[in-house]
Amino acid sequence: MSVSKKSAPSRASKAEEYLIKDEPYYEPVGEEVAVFEAAFRQKLPLLLKGPTGCGKTRFMQHMAWRLKRPLITVSCHDDLTATDLVGRYLITANETVWVDGPMARAVRIGAILYLDEIVEARKDTTVVIHPLADDRRVLPVEKTGELLTAGPEFCLAISYNPGYQSVLKDLKQSTRQRFVAIEFNYPAATLEKKIVRRETGVDEAMAERLVKFATMTRNLKGSGLDEGASTRLLVHAGKLMSAGIAPRAACRTAIAEALTDDPEMIAAVNELSASLF
């Protein structure tokens, strides 16, 4: 049985698969666009931190479109291994072939590699990003003996939610101090209302009530809720309303039930909803 690298399309055609053709809607809340562009030009890796559903992933899509670079996204989880990221040998009928993982693929085609919720990955897995996140900008592929060098177009970005993670799932200093950090939070009420209207089609009064409802749930963080309603959940509720679902039912299914499984907290959130809709 022979051992070979898997034949693949040209680097240009591979990159084309990951390009974002249409502009993703994103409303800047600070200097995050300028900071990302400067870091990209200076070949610095980026760390996005902030609560769930506040726009980190949409921001990454917007920046990939803005910079005209392919975007490869990996949703990290407990079972994610270094092999999953870098690549592995696969046995076919007649030969053993090497298949790049998303990290090696991103380096080869000069993509933006986005590791979402990096702290969910195993500690021994996150170490594999270190050579790409410092001045070396290399990826050792031990199983093939290759040393991939990242070109100027490659960019590494990671994200996590510092308010949600336990001490056991925090970023080690040896990892986080390699990155330029951009902090995200929920938009100010005026901007969040604009986003909800733009994304869902609800009228201004309904968008205003949704944002007020979100603020009320966010005030319950640490008092029965791990997180309040995110902008993403407001958009979900607004889309249900635009599809004909009654406001209270939309808030119950898209927000209250999504936030918690605790019957008492669900009832409390539904009461907040009933006070507004």
Tab-separated table of N, CA and C in Angstrom, residues 109-219:
chain	number	residue	atom	x	y	z
A	109	ILE	N	-3.487	28.287	2.067
A	109	ILE	CA	-4.193	29.160	1.125
A	109	ILE	C	-4.212	30.622	1.575
A	110	GLY	N	-3.575	30.916	2.725
A	110	GLY	CA	-3.543	32.304	3.190
A	110	GLY	C	-4.906	32.798	3.630
A	111	ALA	N	-5.589	31.983	4.446
A	111	ALA	CA	-6.932	32.327	4.903
A	111	ALA	C	-6.889	32.961	6.285
A	112	ILE	N	-8.040	33.487	6.706
A	112	ILE	CA	-8.237	33.862	8.099
A	112	ILE	C	-8.773	32.626	8.810
A	113	LEU	N	-8.058	32.164	9.824
A	113	LEU	CA	-8.480	31.000	10.594
A	113	LEU	C	-9.113	31.479	11.887
A	114	TYR	N	-10.376	31.131	12.105
A	114	TYR	CA	-11.117	31.586	13.283
A	114	TYR	C	-11.476	30.383	14.144
A	115	LEU	N	-10.868	30.309	15.327
A	115	LEU	CA	-11.147	29.236	16.278
A	115	LEU	C	-12.137	29.769	17.308
A	116	ASP	N	-13.391	29.408	17.135
A	116	ASP	CA	-14.469	29.933	17.965
A	116	ASP	C	-14.548	29.179	19.288
A	117	GLU	N	-14.642	29.919	20.404
A	117	GLU	CA	-14.690	29.342	21.759
A	117	GLU	C	-13.498	28.407	21.988
A	118	ILE	N	-12.330	28.975	21.861
A	118	ILE	CA	-11.080	28.215	21.930
A	118	ILE	C	-10.924	27.461	23.248
A	119	VAL	N	-11.459	27.997	24.355
A	119	VAL	CA	-11.260	27.348	25.649
A	119	VAL	C	-12.044	26.050	25.771
A	120	GLU	N	-12.957	25.802	24.842
A	120	GLU	CA	-13.683	24.533	24.880
A	120	GLU	C	-12.817	23.379	24.383
A	121	ALA	N	-11.741	23.694	23.666
A	121	ALA	CA	-10.841	22.648	23.181
A	121	ALA	C	-9.943	22.165	24.312
A	122	ARG	N	-9.409	20.979	24.178
A	122	ARG	CA	-8.521	20.422	25.185
A	122	ARG	C	-7.245	21.246	25.279
A	123	LYS	N	-6.671	21.295	26.497
A	123	LYS	CA	-5.468	22.104	26.719
A	123	LYS	C	-4.324	21.667	25.811
A	124	ASP	N	-4.157	20.358	25.612
A	124	ASP	CA	-3.053	19.897	24.769
A	124	ASP	C	-3.289	20.237	23.305
A	125	THR	N	-4.520	20.581	22.974
A	125	THR	CA	-4.835	20.967	21.600
A	125	THR	C	-4.486	22.424	21.345
A	126	THR	N	-4.789	23.290	22.331
A	126	THR	CA	-4.552	24.722	22.121
A	126	THR	C	-3.075	25.040	21.957
A	127	VAL	N	-2.195	24.184	22.503
A	127	VAL	CA	-0.756	24.433	22.386
A	127	VAL	C	-0.301	24.437	20.932
A	128	VAL	N	-1.021	23.723	20.066
A	128	VAL	CA	-0.602	23.612	18.669
A	128	VAL	C	-0.670	24.958	17.950
A	129	ILE	N	-1.444	25.902	18.485
A	129	ILE	CA	-1.541	27.203	17.818
A	129	ILE	C	-0.376	28.125	18.162
A	130	HIS	N	0.393	27.806	19.199
A	130	HIS	CA	1.436	28.725	19.669
A	130	HIS	C	2.447	29.115	18.596
A	131	PRO	N	2.992	28.175	17.803
A	131	PRO	CA	3.978	28.595	16.785
A	131	PRO	C	3.401	29.522	15.720
A	132	LEU	N	2.069	29.456	15.512
A	132	LEU	CA	1.436	30.343	14.540
A	132	LEU	C	1.098	31.700	15.146
A	133	ALA	N	1.091	31.764	16.490
A	133	ALA	CA	0.638	32.974	17.169
A	133	ALA	C	1.781	33.832	17.687
A	134	ASP	N	3.010	33.513	17.288
A	134	ASP	CA	4.127	34.374	17.664
A	134	ASP	C	4.916	34.741	16.413
A	135	ASP	N	6.103	35.259	16.594
A	135	ASP	CA	6.877	35.764	15.455
A	135	ASP	C	7.255	34.681	14.448
A	136	ARG	N	7.240	33.419	14.879
A	136	ARG	CA	7.618	32.346	13.948
A	136	ARG	C	6.594	32.192	12.823
A	137	ARG	N	5.317	32.258	13.172
A	137	ARG	CA	4.226	32.066	12.195
A	137	ARG	C	4.441	30.809	11.354
A	138	VAL	N	4.665	29.713	12.044
A	138	VAL	CA	4.874	28.433	11.370
A	138	VAL	C	3.938	27.390	11.976
A	139	LEU	N	3.696	26.338	11.209
A	139	LEU	CA	2.902	25.210	11.685
A	139	LEU	C	3.676	23.925	11.416
A	140	PRO	N	4.253	23.319	12.453
A	140	PRO	CA	4.918	22.029	12.255
A	140	PRO	C	3.878	20.930	12.038
A	141	VAL	N	4.043	20.178	10.970
A	141	VAL	CA	3.166	19.035	10.709
A	141	VAL	C	4.007	17.793	10.974
A	142	GLU	N	3.961	17.326	12.196
A	142	GLU	CA	4.882	16.269	12.635
A	142	GLU	C	4.703	14.979	11.851
A	143	LYS	N	3.478	14.657	11.492
A	143	LYS	CA	3.237	13.362	10.838
A	143	LYS	C	3.781	13.298	9.424
A	144	THR	N	3.982	14.460	8.788
A	144	THR	CA	4.536	14.467	7.432
A	144	THR	C	5.955	15.028	7.395
A	145	GLY	N	6.381	15.622	8.517
A	145	GLY	CA	7.703	16.227	8.559
A	145	GLY	C	7.766	17.605	7.944
A	146	GLU	N	6.627	18.176	7.582
A	146	GLU	CA	6.591	19.507	6.980
A	146	GLU	C	6.649	20.604	8.034
A	147	LEU	N	7.150	21.747	7.620
A	147	LEU	CA	7.073	22.955	8.426
A	147	LEU	C	6.434	24.023	7.550
A	148	LEU	N	5.150	24.265	7.771
A	148	LEU	CA	4.421	25.228	6.952
A	148	LEU	C	4.647	26.637	7.487
A	149	THR	N	5.047	27.533	6.614
A	149	THR	CA	5.252	28.932	6.996
A	149	THR	C	4.079	29.765	6.504
A	150	ALA	N	3.477	30.517	7.418
A	150	ALA	CA	2.315	31.335	7.055
A	150	ALA	C	2.763	32.552	6.264
A	151	GLY	N	2.067	32.810	5.168
A	151	GLY	CA	2.344	33.992	4.369
A	151	GLY	C	1.704	35.226	4.979
A	152	PRO	N	1.912	36.380	4.375
A	152	PRO	CA	1.388	37.629	4.927
A	152	PRO	C	-0.130	37.703	4.941
A	153	GLU	N	-0.810	36.893	4.115
A	153	GLU	CA	-2.275	36.952	4.064
A	153	GLU	C	-2.932	36.141	5.167
A	154	PHE	N	-2.167	35.229	5.782
A	154	PHE	CA	-2.749	34.383	6.826
A	154	PHE	C	-2.985	35.191	8.093
A	155	CYS	N	-4.114	34.923	8.745
A	155	CYS	CA	-4.440	35.586	10.004
A	155	CYS	C	-5.071	34.574	10.950
A	156	LEU	N	-4.617	34.566	12.199
A	156	LEU	CA	-5.182	33.688	13.226
A	156	LEU	C	-6.022	34.516	14.182
A	157	ALA	N	-7.268	34.092	14.390
A	157	ALA	CA	-8.148	34.761	15.351
A	157	ALA	C	-8.827	33.695	16.201
A	158	ILE	N	-8.953	33.973	17.488
A	158	ILE	CA	-9.633	33.062	18.393
A	158	ILE	C	-10.662	33.857	19.193
A	159	SER	N	-11.627	33.154	19.782
A	159	SER	CA	-12.613	33.851	20.607
A	159	SER	C	-12.961	33.017	21.822
A	160	TYR	N	-13.446	33.701	22.852
A	160	TYR	CA	-14.011	33.003	24.007
A	160	TYR	C	-14.858	33.969	24.819
A	161	ASN	N	-15.642	33.393	25.727
A	161	ASN	CA	-16.537	34.155	26.587
A	161	ASN	C	-15.974	34.150	28.005
A	162	PRO	N	-15.267	35.201	28.422
A	162	PRO	CA	-14.612	35.191	29.733
A	162	PRO	C	-15.588	35.182	30.901
A	163	GLY	N	-16.810	35.659	30.703
A	163	GLY	CA	-17.762	35.694	31.804
A	163	GLY	C	-18.427	34.371	32.066
A	164	TYR	N	-18.341	33.453	31.105
A	164	TYR	CA	-19.054	32.182	31.212
A	164	TYR	C	-18.146	31.052	31.658
A	165	GLN	N	-16.864	31.171	31.345
A	165	GLN	CA	-15.958	30.051	31.571
A	165	GLN	C	-15.553	29.928	33.041
A	166	SER	N	-15.331	28.696	33.467
A	166	SER	CA	-14.805	28.439	34.800
A	166	SER	C	-13.290	28.597	34.777
A	167	VAL	N	-12.690	28.551	35.955
A	167	VAL	CA	-11.234	28.670	36.044
A	167	VAL	C	-10.559	27.559	35.247
A	168	LEU	N	-11.186	26.388	35.232
A	168	LEU	CA	-10.618	25.252	34.514
A	168	LEU	C	-10.658	25.452	33.003
A	169	LYS	N	-11.498	26.383	32.547
A	169	LYS	CA	-11.613	26.615	31.109
A	169	LYS	C	-11.216	28.032	30.740
A	170	ASP	N	-10.242	28.574	31.456
A	170	ASP	CA	-9.746	29.897	31.137
A	170	ASP	C	-8.533	29.761	30.224
A	171	LEU	N	-8.196	30.835	29.523
A	171	LEU	CA	-7.010	30.821	28.668
A	171	LEU	C	-5.756	30.965	29.514
A	172	LYS	N	-4.780	30.140	29.246
A	172	LYS	CA	-3.511	30.261	29.955
A	172	LYS	C	-2.777	31.517	29.487
A	173	GLN	N	-1.989	32.104	30.383
A	173	GLN	CA	-1.225	33.302	30.029
A	173	GLN	C	-0.274	33.032	28.868
A	174	SER	N	0.253	31.819	28.803
A	174	SER	CA	1.173	31.487	27.708
A	174	SER	C	0.483	31.534	26.356
A	175	THR	N	-0.837	31.414	26.362
A	175	THR	CA	-1.603	31.525	25.120
A	175	THR	C	-2.087	32.950	24.897
A	176	ARG	N	-2.744	33.527	25.906
A	176	ARG	CA	-3.413	34.820	25.685
A	176	ARG	C	-2.445	35.961	25.425
A	177	GLN	N	-1.221	35.876	25.959
A	177	GLN	CA	-0.285	36.982	25.759
A	177	GLN	C	0.374	36.977	24.385
A	178	ARG	N	-0.044	36.074	23.546
A	178	ARG	CA	0.404	36.099	22.154
A	178	ARG	C	-0.520	36.941	21.270
A	179	PHE	N	-1.674	37.375	21.808
A	179	PHE	CA	-2.728	37.944	20.982
A	179	PHE	C	-3.010	39.410	21.290
A	180	VAL	N	-3.471	40.107	20.251
A	180	VAL	CA	-4.081	41.424	20.428
A	180	VAL	C	-5.548	41.174	20.764
A	181	ALA	N	-6.022	41.705	21.886
A	181	ALA	CA	-7.375	41.402	22.352
A	181	ALA	C	-8.350	42.520	21.985
A	182	ILE	N	-9.508	42.121	21.497
A	182	ILE	CA	-10.604	43.053	21.229
A	182	ILE	C	-11.788	42.615	22.073
A	183	GLU	N	-12.264	43.506	22.930
A	183	GLU	CA	-13.385	43.161	23.803
A	183	GLU	C	-14.707	43.555	23.151
A	184	PHE	N	-15.657	42.620	23.185
A	184	PHE	CA	-16.991	42.841	22.645
A	184	PHE	C	-18.010	42.821	23.781
A	185	ASN	N	-19.075	43.549	23.587
A	185	ASN	CA	-20.200	43.495	24.520
A	185	ASN	C	-21.464	43.762	23.713
A	186	TYR	N	-22.606	43.716	24.382
A	186	TYR	CA	-23.836	44.020	23.670
A	186	TYR	C	-23.851	45.491	23.278
A	187	PRO	N	-24.417	45.829	22.143
A	187	PRO	CA	-24.422	47.224	21.690
A	187	PRO	C	-25.251	48.107	22.617
A	188	ALA	N	-24.991	49.395	22.572
A	188	ALA	CA	-25.847	50.350	23.275
A	188	ALA	C	-27.270	50.211	22.739
A	189	ALA	N	-28.257	50.601	23.564
A	189	ALA	CA	-29.660	50.357	23.231
A	189	ALA	C	-30.055	50.903	21.858
A	190	THR	N	-29.612	52.113	21.543
A	190	THR	CA	-29.979	52.715	20.251
A	190	THR	C	-29.452	51.894	19.083
A	191	LEU	N	-28.201	51.461	19.195
A	191	LEU	CA	-27.604	50.668	18.126
A	191	LEU	C	-28.218	49.276	18.073
A	192	GLU	N	-28.482	48.679	19.237
A	192	GLU	CA	-29.070	47.337	19.252
A	192	GLU	C	-30.467	47.364	18.620
A	193	LYS	N	-31.206	48.416	18.884
A	193	LYS	CA	-32.533	48.558	18.269
A	193	LYS	C	-32.407	48.634	16.743
A	194	LYS	N	-31.425	49.375	16.275
A	194	LYS	CA	-31.200	49.484	14.832
A	194	LYS	C	-30.870	48.124	14.228
A	195	ILE	N	-30.028	47.350	14.930
A	195	ILE	CA	-29.647	46.022	14.444
A	195	ILE	C	-30.860	45.104	14.379
A	196	VAL	N	-31.674	45.118	15.429
A	196	VAL	CA	-32.857	44.259	15.472
A	196	VAL	C	-33.814	44.607	14.334
A	197	ARG	N	-34.022	45.902	14.100
A	197	ARG	CA	-34.907	46.319	13.010
A	197	ARG	C	-34.351	45.868	11.657
A	198	ARG	N	-33.063	46.069	11.467
A	198	ARG	CA	-32.427	45.735	10.186
A	198	ARG	C	-32.454	44.225	9.922
A	199	GLU	N	-32.271	43.431	10.969
A	199	GLU	CA	-32.167	41.982	10.804
A	199	GLU	C	-33.518	41.272	10.758
A	200	THR	N	-34.556	41.895	11.314
A	200	THR	CA	-35.821	41.180	11.463
A	200	THR	C	-36.991	41.798	10.724
A	201	GLY	N	-36.945	43.109	10.493
A	201	GLY	CA	-38.058	43.770	9.827
A	201	GLY	C	-39.167	44.226	10.757
A	202	VAL	N	-39.002	44.056	12.085
A	202	VAL	CA	-40.031	44.558	13.008
A	202	VAL	C	-39.979	46.082	13.037
A	203	ASP	N	-41.064	46.703	13.491
A	203	ASP	CA	-41.090	48.157	13.514
A	203	ASP	C	-40.288	48.703	14.698
A	204	GLU	N	-40.147	50.014	14.736
A	204	GLU	CA	-39.297	50.635	15.743
A	204	GLU	C	-39.795	50.389	17.160
A	205	ALA	N	-41.113	50.465	17.353
A	205	ALA	CA	-41.670	50.265	18.688
A	205	ALA	C	-41.402	48.847	19.189
A	206	MET	N	-41.563	47.853	18.320
A	206	MET	CA	-41.322	46.469	18.725
A	206	MET	C	-39.841	46.237	18.988
A	207	ALA	N	-38.981	46.809	18.164
A	207	ALA	CA	-37.539	46.670	18.383
A	207	ALA	C	-37.143	47.286	19.722
A	208	GLU	N	-37.739	48.417	20.048
A	208	GLU	CA	-37.432	49.085	21.314
A	208	GLU	C	-37.852	48.227	22.505
A	209	ARG	N	-39.017	47.584	22.399
A	209	ARG	CA	-39.473	46.719	23.484
A	209	ARG	C	-38.594	45.475	23.616
A	210	LEU	N	-38.162	44.936	22.499
A	210	LEU	CA	-37.270	43.775	22.551
A	210	LEU	C	-35.961	44.119	23.251
A	211	VAL	N	-35.399	45.274	22.922
A	211	VAL	CA	-34.136	45.689	23.545
A	211	VAL	C	-34.343	45.942	25.038
A	212	LYS	N	-35.461	46.527	25.402
A	212	LYS	CA	-35.758	46.749	26.822
A	212	LYS	C	-35.903	45.415	27.550
A	213	PHE	N	-36.557	44.465	26.908
A	213	PHE	CA	-36.708	43.122	27.469
A	213	PHE	C	-35.342	42.476	27.679
A	214	ALA	N	-34.463	42.623	26.701
A	214	ALA	CA	-33.118	42.055	26.816
A	214	ALA	C	-32.387	42.641	28.015
A	215	THR	N	-32.492	43.943	28.194
A	215	THR	CA	-31.829	44.597	29.329
A	215	THR	C	-32.341	44.041	30.652
A	216	MET	N	-33.626	43.789	30.736
A	216	MET	CA	-34.212	43.233	31.958
A	216	MET	C	-33.663	41.839	32.241
A	217	THR	N	-33.516	41.021	31.205
A	217	THR	CA	-32.971	39.670	31.422
A	217	THR	C	-31.489	39.724	31.773
A	218	ARG	N	-30.768	40.677	31.194
A	218	ARG	CA	-29.335	40.802	31.498
A	218	ARG	C	-29.112	41.207	32.942
A	219	ASN	N	-30.065	41.895	33.523
A	219	ASN	CA	-29.963	42.264	34.934
A	219	ASN	C	-30.123	41.057	35.856
